[in-house]
Structure formats: C-alpha cells, structure tokens
Coordinates of C-alpha atoms in Angstrom, one line a residue:
Chain A
X1 CA 0.0 0.0 0.0
X2 CA 1.4 3.4 -1.0
X3 CA 1.7 6.2 1.5
X4 CA -0.8 8.8 0.6
X5 CA 0.5 12.4 0.1
X6 CA -2.3 14.4 1.6
X7 CA -1.6 17.6 -0.3
X8 CA -1.4 15.9 -3.6
X9 CA -4.6 14.0 -2.8
X10 CA -6.4 17.2 -1.9
X11 CA -5.1 18.9 -5.1
X12 CA -6.4 16.1 -7.3
X13 CA -9.7 16.1 -5.4
X14 CA -10.2 19.8 -6.3
X15 CA -9.3 19.0 -9.9
X16 CA -11.7 16.1 -10.0
X17 CA -14.4 18.4 -8.7
X18 CA -13.7 20.9 -11.4
X19 CA -13.8 18.3 -14.1
X20 CA -17.1 17.0 -12.9
X21 CA -18.6 20.5 -12.6
X22 CA -17.4 21.5 -16.0
X23 CA -18.8 18.5 -17.7
X24 CA -22.1 18.6 -15.8
X25 CA -22.5 22.3 -16.4
X26 CA -21.6 22.3 -20.0
X27 CA -25.0 21.7 -21.7
X28 CA -24.5 24.1 -24.6
X29 CA -23.6 21.4 -27.0
X30 CA -26.3 19.0 -25.9
X31 CA -29.5 20.9 -25.7
X32 CA -31.6 17.7 -25.6
X33 CA -30.8 14.6 -23.6
X34 CA -29.7 11.8 -25.9
X35 CA -31.9 8.8 -26.2
X36 CA -30.1 5.9 -24.5
X37 CA -32.6 3.4 -25.6
X38 CA -32.6 -0.4 -26.1
X39 CA -30.8 -0.1 -29.3
X40 CA -28.0 1.7 -27.5
X41 CA -27.8 -1.1 -25.0
X42 CA -27.9 -3.8 -27.6
X43 CA -24.9 -2.1 -29.3
X44 CA -23.0 -2.3 -25.9
X45 CA -23.8 -6.0 -25.7
X46 CA -22.6 -6.5 -29.3
X47 CA -19.3 -4.7 -28.3
X48 CA -19.1 -6.9 -25.2
X49 CA -19.4 -10.0 -27.4
X50 CA -16.6 -8.6 -29.6
X51 CA -14.5 -8.0 -26.6
X52 CA -15.1 -11.5 -25.3
X53 CA -14.3 -13.0 -28.6
X54 CA -11.1 -11.1 -29.0
X55 CA -10.1 -12.1 -25.4
X56 CA -10.8 -15.7 -26.3
X57 CA -8.9 -15.4 -29.5
X58 CA -5.9 -13.9 -27.7
X59 CA -5.9 -16.7 -25.2
X60 CA -6.2 -19.3 -27.9
X61 CA -3.4 -17.8 -29.9
X62 CA -1.2 -17.6 -26.8
X63 CA -1.9 -21.3 -26.1
X64 CA -1.2 -22.1 -29.7
X65 CA 2.1 -20.3 -29.6
X66 CA 3.2 -22.2 -26.4
X67 CA 2.0 -25.5 -27.9
X68 CA 3.9 -24.9 -31.1
X69 CA 7.1 -24.0 -29.3
X70 CA 6.8 -27.1 -27.1
X71 CA 6.1 -29.2 -30.1
X72 CA 9.1 -27.8 -32.0
X73 CA 11.3 -28.3 -28.9
X74 CA 10.1 -31.8 -28.5
X75 CA 10.5 -32.6 -32.2
X76 CA 14.0 -31.2 -32.3
X77 CA 15.0 -33.1 -29.1
X78 CA 13.6 -36.3 -30.5
X79 CA 15.5 -35.8 -33.8
X80 CA 18.7 -35.1 -32.1
X81 CA 18.2 -37.9 -29.5
X82 CA 17.4 -40.4 -32.4
X83 CA 20.6 -39.3 -34.1
X84 CA 22.5 -39.7 -30.9
X85 CA 21.1 -43.1 -30.0
X86 CA 21.6 -44.4 -33.5
X87 CA 25.3 -43.3 -33.3
X88 CA 24.8 -41.0 -36.3
X89 CA 25.5 -37.9 -34.3
X90 CA 29.1 -38.7 -34.1
X91 CA 29.3 -38.9 -37.8
X92 CA 28.0 -35.4 -38.3
X93 CA 29.8 -33.8 -35.5
X94 CA 33.2 -32.3 -36.1
X95 CA 35.1 -34.6 -33.7
X96 CA 38.7 -35.5 -34.0
X97 CA 38.2 -39.3 -34.2
X98 CA 41.9 -40.0 -34.4
X99 CA 42.7 -42.0 -31.3
X100 CA 45.9 -41.8 -29.3
X101 CA 46.4 -38.1 -30.1
X102 CA 47.4 -37.4 -26.5
X103 CA 50.1 -40.1 -26.7
X104 CA 51.4 -38.9 -30.0
X105 CA 50.3 -42.2 -31.5
X106 CA 48.3 -41.6 -34.6
X107 CA 46.8 -44.4 -36.7
X108 CA 44.6 -44.1 -39.7
X109 CA 41.3 -45.8 -39.0
X110 CA 40.0 -48.4 -41.4
X111 CA 36.4 -47.7 -40.4
X112 CA 34.4 -46.6 -37.4
X113 CA 31.1 -48.3 -36.9
X114 CA 28.4 -47.0 -34.6
X115 CA 26.2 -49.8 -33.2
X116 CA 23.0 -49.0 -31.3
X117 CA 22.9 -50.9 -28.1
X118 CA 19.5 -52.3 -29.0
X119 CA 21.3 -54.5 -31.6
X120 CA 24.1 -55.4 -29.3
X121 CA 22.1 -55.9 -26.2
X122 CA 22.0 -59.7 -26.6
X123 CA 25.6 -59.9 -25.8
X124 CA 25.7 -57.0 -23.5
X125 CA 23.0 -58.2 -21.1
X126 CA 25.1 -61.0 -19.9
X127 CA 27.7 -58.8 -18.2
X128 CA 27.4 -57.4 -14.8
X129 CA 26.9 -53.7 -15.5
X130 CA 27.3 -52.6 -11.9
X131 CA 31.0 -53.5 -11.8
X132 CA 33.6 -52.7 -14.4
X133 CA 35.6 -55.8 -15.3
X134 CA 39.2 -56.0 -14.2
X135 CA 40.4 -56.1 -17.7
X136 CA 39.2 -56.4 -21.2
X137 CA 40.1 -60.1 -21.4
X138 CA 37.7 -60.9 -18.6
X139 CA 34.9 -58.9 -20.1
X140 CA 35.3 -60.5 -23.5
X141 CA 35.7 -64.0 -22.0
X142 CA 32.4 -63.5 -20.2
X143 CA 30.8 -62.4 -23.3
X144 CA 32.1 -65.4 -25.1
X145 CA 31.1 -67.8 -22.4
X146 CA 27.6 -66.5 -21.8
X147 CA 26.3 -65.4 -25.0
X148 CA 27.0 -65.5 -28.7
X149 CA 25.7 -62.0 -29.3
X150 CA 29.0 -60.3 -28.9
X151 CA 30.8 -62.9 -30.8
X152 CA 28.3 -62.6 -33.6
X153 CA 29.2 -59.0 -34.0
X154 CA 32.9 -59.7 -33.8
X155 CA 32.5 -62.5 -36.3
X156 CA 30.6 -60.3 -38.7
X157 CA 33.3 -57.7 -38.4
X158 CA 36.0 -60.3 -38.7
X159 CA 34.5 -61.5 -42.0
X160 CA 34.1 -58.0 -43.3
X161 CA 37.7 -56.9 -42.4
X162 CA 39.3 -60.2 -43.0
X163 CA 40.2 -60.8 -39.3
X164 CA 41.2 -64.3 -38.3
X165 CA 38.2 -65.2 -36.2
X166 CA 40.0 -67.7 -34.0
X167 CA 42.9 -65.4 -33.3
X168 CA 40.5 -62.6 -32.4
X169 CA 39.7 -64.4 -29.1
X170 CA 43.2 -65.6 -28.4
X171 CA 45.1 -62.3 -28.9
X172 CA 43.0 -60.0 -26.8
X173 CA 44.6 -56.8 -25.7
X174 CA 45.2 -56.8 -21.9
X175 CA 44.0 -53.5 -20.5
X176 CA 43.9 -52.2 -16.9
X177 CA 42.2 -49.3 -15.2
X178 CA 38.8 -47.9 -16.0
X179 CA 37.6 -50.4 -18.5
X180 CA 33.9 -49.8 -18.0
X181 CA 33.7 -48.0 -21.3
X182 CA 36.4 -49.8 -23.2
X183 CA 37.0 -53.2 -24.8
X184 CA 39.3 -54.2 -27.4
X185 CA 40.0 -57.2 -29.6
X186 CA 43.0 -57.6 -31.7
X187 CA 44.6 -60.0 -34.0
X188 CA 47.5 -59.8 -36.4
X189 CA 45.7 -58.1 -39.1
X190 CA 43.3 -55.6 -37.5
X191 CA 42.4 -54.2 -34.1
X192 CA 38.9 -53.4 -33.1
X193 CA 38.4 -50.8 -30.4
X194 CA 35.1 -51.3 -28.7
X195 CA 33.9 -48.3 -26.8
X196 CA 30.7 -48.2 -24.9
X197 CA 28.6 -45.1 -24.8
X198 CA 25.2 -44.5 -23.2
X199 CA 23.1 -45.7 -26.1
X200 CA 25.5 -47.2 -28.6
X201 CA 28.8 -48.9 -29.1
X202 CA 31.5 -47.4 -31.2
X203 CA 33.6 -50.0 -32.9
X204 CA 36.7 -48.6 -34.5
X205 CA 38.8 -50.9 -36.7
X206 CA 42.5 -50.1 -37.0
X207 CA 45.3 -51.8 -38.8
X208 CA 47.2 -54.2 -36.7
X209 CA 50.0 -52.8 -34.5
X210 CA 52.1 -54.2 -31.7
X211 CA 50.5 -54.9 -28.4
X212 CA 52.6 -52.3 -26.5
X213 CA 51.7 -49.6 -28.9
X214 CA 48.1 -50.6 -28.9
X215 CA 48.0 -50.5 -25.1
X216 CA 49.2 -46.9 -25.2
X217 CA 46.6 -46.0 -27.8
X218 CA 43.9 -47.8 -25.8
X219 CA 44.9 -46.2 -22.5
X220 CA 44.7 -42.7 -24.0
X221 CA 41.4 -43.6 -25.5
X222 CA 39.9 -44.8 -22.2
X223 CA 40.0 -41.3 -20.9
X224 CA 38.2 -39.9 -23.9
X225 CA 34.7 -41.3 -23.8
X226 CA 33.4 -39.1 -21.0
X227 CA 34.7 -35.8 -22.5
X228 CA 33.4 -36.9 -25.8
X229 CA 30.0 -37.5 -24.3
X230 CA 30.0 -34.1 -22.8
X231 CA 31.0 -32.7 -26.2
X232 CA 28.1 -34.7 -27.7
X233 CA 25.7 -33.3 -25.1
X234 CA 26.8 -29.7 -25.9
X235 CA 26.3 -30.4 -29.6
X236 CA 23.0 -31.9 -28.9
X237 CA 21.8 -28.8 -27.1
X238 CA 23.3 -26.6 -29.7
X239 CA 21.6 -28.5 -32.5
X240 CA 18.3 -28.6 -30.7
X241 CA 18.3 -24.9 -30.1
X242 CA 19.4 -24.2 -33.7
X243 CA 16.6 -26.4 -35.0
X244 CA 14.2 -24.6 -32.7
X245 CA 15.3 -21.2 -33.8
X246 CA 15.1 -22.2 -37.4
X247 CA 11.6 -23.6 -37.0
X248 CA 10.5 -20.5 -35.2
X249 CA 11.9 -18.2 -37.8
X250 CA 10.2 -20.2 -40.5
X251 CA 7.0 -20.2 -38.6
X252 CA 7.0 -16.4 -38.1
X253 CA 7.9 -15.9 -41.7
X254 CA 4.9 -18.1 -42.8
X255 CA 2.7 -16.3 -40.3
X256 CA 3.8 -12.9 -41.6
X257 CA 3.1 -13.9 -45.2
X258 CA -0.4 -15.0 -44.3
Chain B
X1 CA -31.4 -2.8 -19.2
X2 CA -30.5 -5.2 -16.5
X3 CA -31.0 -8.1 -18.9
X4 CA -28.2 -6.8 -21.1
X5 CA -25.7 -6.5 -18.3
X6 CA -26.7 -9.7 -16.7
X7 CA -24.4 -11.3 -19.2
X8 CA -21.6 -9.0 -18.4
X9 CA -21.7 -8.9 -14.6
X10 CA -22.3 -12.1 -12.7
X11 CA -22.5 -10.8 -9.2
X12 CA -25.9 -9.4 -8.2
X13 CA -24.4 -6.6 -6.0
X14 CA -22.2 -5.5 -8.9
X15 CA -25.1 -5.6 -11.2
X16 CA -27.1 -3.4 -8.9
X17 CA -24.1 -1.0 -8.6
X18 CA -23.8 -0.9 -12.4
X19 CA -27.6 -0.2 -12.7
X20 CA -27.2 2.8 -10.4
X21 CA -24.2 4.0 -12.3
X22 CA -26.0 3.7 -15.6
X23 CA -29.1 5.5 -14.3
X24 CA -27.1 8.3 -12.7
X25 CA -24.2 8.8 -15.1
X26 CA -25.4 7.8 -18.6
X27 CA -26.0 11.4 -19.7
X28 CA -22.9 12.6 -18.0
X29 CA -20.8 10.1 -19.9
X30 CA -22.3 11.1 -23.1
X31 CA -21.7 14.7 -22.3
X32 CA -18.0 14.1 -21.6
X33 CA -17.7 12.1 -24.9
X34 CA -19.5 14.8 -26.9
X35 CA -17.2 17.5 -25.4
X36 CA -14.2 15.7 -26.8
X37 CA -15.6 14.4 -30.0
X38 CA -18.0 17.1 -30.9
X39 CA -20.1 14.6 -32.9
X40 CA -23.2 12.9 -31.5
X41 CA -23.0 9.5 -33.1
X42 CA -19.3 9.2 -32.3
X43 CA -20.0 10.3 -28.8
X44 CA -22.6 7.6 -28.5
X45 CA -20.0 5.1 -29.7
X46 CA -17.5 6.3 -27.1
X47 CA -20.2 6.2 -24.4
X48 CA -20.9 2.6 -25.3
X49 CA -17.2 1.8 -25.0
X50 CA -17.1 3.6 -21.6
X51 CA -20.0 1.8 -20.2
X52 CA -18.5 -1.5 -21.3
X53 CA -15.2 -0.6 -19.7
X54 CA -17.1 0.4 -16.5
X55 CA -19.0 -2.9 -16.5
X56 CA -15.8 -4.9 -16.9
X57 CA -14.1 -2.9 -14.1
X58 CA -17.1 -2.5 -11.9
X59 CA -15.3 -3.9 -8.9
X60 CA -13.0 -0.8 -8.9
X61 CA -16.0 1.3 -7.9
X62 CA -17.0 1.4 -4.2
X63 CA -19.3 4.3 -3.6
X64 CA -21.5 5.1 -6.6
X65 CA -22.3 8.7 -5.5
X66 CA -18.8 9.8 -4.5
X67 CA -16.7 12.4 -6.3
X68 CA -14.1 9.6 -6.8
X69 CA -16.6 7.6 -8.8
X70 CA -17.6 10.6 -10.8
X71 CA -14.1 11.5 -11.7
X72 CA -13.3 7.9 -12.4
X73 CA -16.2 7.8 -14.9
X74 CA -15.0 11.1 -16.3
X75 CA -11.6 9.7 -17.0
X76 CA -12.9 6.5 -18.6
X77 CA -15.3 8.5 -20.8
X78 CA -12.5 10.9 -21.7
X79 CA -10.0 8.2 -22.5
X80 CA -12.5 6.2 -24.6
X81 CA -13.3 9.3 -26.6
X82 CA -9.6 9.9 -27.2
X83 CA -9.2 6.3 -28.3
X84 CA -12.0 6.9 -30.8
X85 CA -10.2 10.0 -32.0
X86 CA -7.0 7.9 -32.5
X87 CA -9.0 5.2 -34.3
X88 CA -10.7 7.6 -36.7
X89 CA -7.9 9.9 -37.8
X90 CA -10.3 12.1 -39.7
X91 CA -11.8 13.3 -36.4
X92 CA -10.3 16.5 -34.8
X93 CA -7.6 15.5 -32.4
X94 CA -7.8 17.4 -29.0
X95 CA -5.0 19.7 -28.5
X96 CA -2.8 17.5 -26.2
X97 CA 0.6 17.8 -27.7
X98 CA 2.4 15.1 -25.8
X99 CA 5.6 15.1 -27.8
X100 CA 6.6 18.7 -27.7
X101 CA 7.0 19.0 -24.0
X102 CA 10.5 20.5 -23.9
X103 CA 11.8 18.1 -21.3
X104 CA 15.3 18.5 -20.1
X105 CA 17.2 15.2 -19.6
X106 CA 18.6 16.0 -16.2
X107 CA 15.3 15.7 -14.4
X108 CA 15.1 14.3 -11.0
X109 CA 11.9 12.5 -10.7
X110 CA 11.8 10.3 -7.7
X111 CA 8.7 10.2 -5.5
X112 CA 10.6 11.7 -2.6
X113 CA 11.5 14.8 -4.5
X114 CA 7.8 15.2 -5.4
X115 CA 6.8 14.8 -1.8
X116 CA 9.4 17.3 -0.7
X117 CA 8.3 19.9 -3.3
X118 CA 4.6 19.4 -2.5
X119 CA 5.2 19.8 1.2
X120 CA 6.5 23.3 0.8
X121 CA 3.7 24.5 -1.5
X122 CA 0.1 25.6 -1.2
X123 CA -2.6 23.3 -2.5
X124 CA -3.7 26.0 -5.0
X125 CA -0.3 26.1 -6.5
X126 CA -0.2 22.3 -6.8
X127 CA -3.6 22.4 -8.5
X128 CA -2.4 25.0 -10.9
X129 CA 0.7 22.9 -11.7
X130 CA -1.3 19.8 -12.3
X131 CA -3.8 21.7 -14.5
X132 CA -0.9 22.9 -16.6
X133 CA 0.0 19.3 -17.5
X134 CA -1.4 17.8 -20.8
X135 CA -4.6 16.0 -20.3
X136 CA -3.6 12.3 -20.5
X137 CA -1.0 12.9 -17.9
X138 CA -3.5 14.6 -15.5
X139 CA -5.7 11.5 -15.8
X140 CA -3.0 8.9 -15.1
X141 CA -1.8 11.0 -12.1
X142 CA -5.4 11.3 -11.0
X143 CA -5.9 7.6 -11.1
X144 CA -2.5 7.0 -9.4
X145 CA -2.6 9.6 -6.6
X146 CA -6.3 10.3 -6.1
X147 CA -7.9 6.9 -6.9
X148 CA -4.8 5.2 -5.6
X149 CA -4.9 2.5 -8.2
X150 CA -1.8 0.5 -8.9
X151 CA -0.1 0.8 -12.3
X152 CA -1.4 -2.6 -13.2
X153 CA -5.0 -1.6 -12.4
X154 CA -4.7 1.6 -14.4
X155 CA -3.4 -0.3 -17.4
X156 CA -6.4 -2.7 -17.1
X157 CA -8.8 0.1 -16.7
X158 CA -7.6 2.1 -19.6
X159 CA -7.0 -1.0 -21.7
X160 CA -3.4 -0.2 -22.4
X161 CA -0.1 -2.0 -21.8
X162 CA 1.5 -2.0 -18.4
X163 CA 4.7 -0.5 -19.7
X164 CA 2.8 2.4 -21.4
X165 CA 1.2 3.3 -18.1
X166 CA 4.5 2.9 -16.2
X167 CA 6.1 5.2 -18.7
X168 CA 3.2 7.7 -18.7
X169 CA 3.2 8.0 -14.9
X170 CA 6.9 8.5 -14.7
X171 CA 6.8 11.1 -17.5
X172 CA 3.8 12.8 -15.9
X173 CA 5.7 12.9 -12.5
X174 CA 8.7 14.4 -14.2
X175 CA 6.6 17.1 -15.8
X176 CA 4.8 17.8 -12.5
X177 CA 8.2 18.2 -10.7
X178 CA 9.4 20.5 -13.4
X179 CA 6.2 22.6 -13.2
X180 CA 6.3 22.7 -9.4
X181 CA 10.0 23.7 -9.4
X182 CA 9.2 26.5 -11.9
X183 CA 6.4 27.8 -9.7
X184 CA 8.6 27.6 -6.6
X185 CA 11.3 29.8 -8.2
X186 CA 8.8 32.4 -9.2

C-alpha cells in the first residue's frame, strides 16, 4: 500500500471536482438529452461479445504459440536424440576421431562403426553392468562364455575386415584401469576398439599394431569417452536450439506472409 | 437494461451497482464524450465503450455517488473518446501535444522529490501545476494519486499495456516536478 500524500490528494480532489462541474454544467452542445434506448444497450452488448471473442482469440493464440514452441522443442529433441542413439550424431559432429592423439600415436582408422545398443544388447545383457571388469580379457571372455551375441558382432566384423576369427579371441589386448567403457579385440591383421557409450557402441577398426603400442593407444582412448559424451551433449543442445530457432523463424515468416 | 448487463456482470451486487451508475451517469458520460468528439454518433460510440469498460471494471468502484466515482467515470469517458479519435484519424484531435514537452534530460523524478516539493507549497499552487499538464498525464496521475490504483490496475482500466502506463506515470511525474520547481522559483 502506497503512503498517501495528503496535499497531492487534496489537489487532485479539487481538480476532479472541477472536471465534474465543467462536464455537468456544459450543456451548450447537448440541448436535448440523448436517447439511451434499447438499441444503444444492444450495441453495448454486441461490443461486449466482440471484446469477449477477442479475449478468447488472444488466449487461444497464446496457447497455440506455447503449444507450437513445445512441439518444436520436442521434435528437435527427438530428432537429435534419435541421431545420438543411432550413433549418427558422431558422424555429423566435427570430432577428432583419431585415437591416441594425446600419446602422440596416430593411426589411420579403417572404419568406425556405430552400433546402437539395441542390436548389441543380446551380448551386453550377460555382463554385470554394476561392476567394471578387471580387464578387457575378462569382459570378453564372459561375453564369449555366456552369449553368442558379442561374438556374432565380432565374427561379422572379422569377416568384413578379414580378421582371423579364432585369433581374435586368443590375442585379446590386456588393459587395466577404468575399463567400463572400453573393450578391445586384436589379431595380427586388425584391431577393433570397442567403446561403450550410453546408447551405442563405437567399434573402430584399425590396422594391426604391436601390443605395446596398442595399449598406449587404448589407454589414452579410455580417458576420452566421457569428455566426448559431454561434447556430444553440448552439440545436442546446440543442434536442438538451432533447429528450434530455425523452425520459429520459418513459422514467423509463414505467419507474416499469411 | 439489466437483462443486457446480466451477461456482463455475474455478481448481483455488482449488477445493482452498475444499474445505479448507468441511471445516474449515462448522460454525464455522453456529455464528456461529446465535449471531446463534438459529434453525437461518435460520442454515443465512445459512451458505449465507456459503459462497457465500467461494466468490466465494476469492482473498482466502491461508492456510486462519490466524487471519486464521478471523476473515475469522467476519466474513462474521456479516454474512450480519445481512443476513438485515434482510431478515426479524420476526427479532430484534441490539443494535447504530448511530444513537444521540452523536457530536459537532467530531471530528478523520484517520488521523494515530489513529496518534498509538494510539502513546501500551497494546495492552490499544486492544483495550478497539475492543471498545466497535458490531459492524459493529468488523468493517469489522478488515477494514481487520487484513486490510488496501482499501475497494473490503471493499465487494465484504460486497456493499455502496463509498460505504457508505467512510462506515462513516470513522465507525468517528471513534468509535475518541473512545473512545481518552476512555480517555486517564481
């Protein structure tokens, strides 16, 4: 509640009185009283309906705007999420996919494959996800022992890239440390780096290198997934917002043309 | 008449209040509108808008026969007439030159300065200072200081944006301070 300024209040009261007196006393321009009949009232009612309609229209258009923005945001998020979960996001993002860059070991990749977990889940479900395995060998052995899903994928890759299937299992790369997100299989001809992300596996096939060198590459790679996921998240947000802005711009342009 | 406004006003007390306002002030409203518009059919149009605005904001009125209510109705009628002038540009525009005010930038316009200035002056001087302000500013200040409505309420009453009212009040206050300072020096 504002504090009343008595002098100002009094001054305005005097002015209000003057206005009222002026308007009441000024009858020179209205010699006869106007006829405020039923028609006059019906016109007020018509105006009220107009006012009501316009208020409803405004409310409706406000709701539409919010709904459209939500729908666009949802659509953009779903698109980006679908791209991410299908592993396609990594293909369109400007990431440096050369592994081992921190260890000054650079290898040309033969190919990088993004495999949605849904397709690899058969093999994956057999492993205890709550505990990271001690090393890659254990993880892979467990995969082998419990389910053929993982092996099916490896076999498929082995056939594609001419990897000796039997050696694939025998010459596993021994890795230590945080292996939760990293598995690797190697033979004399090629090496497959198997990296686990939230929604997909990344399988990178490299030409065969010595075990020592491969370990160095792999260790540097182990540290990468998290930072790459943050990067991916930032890109996801950026792409979502860009898509949203683009959609809004288009929408306003269409609306303006109409 | 009540049948028409039954649709607009749901509360029975409000409806009764409006009925009394309508009976008592219908000709007054039309007179105010005619004074601004100088045209009977346009004045009737503005009077309809005014009655509609009063019906929508009926809860702002407490005592039907008070001076406050009459000045409130006066302001509504005046503003609705001005709105009609703005809508129909071919109608004569009242001489309220809002832009050419010759405002200096270095104005001090806080509420406390106004309070201090007013406390040292006679009511008649304050009245004269207020009357020297352009009309729309007199009305917003009237609604703000005399009717004691909030900026939000004034915006709703006059059917304008909140920011416009905020700006108008602040500008009107600046003008009033300048006018009061001028009179104090003299």
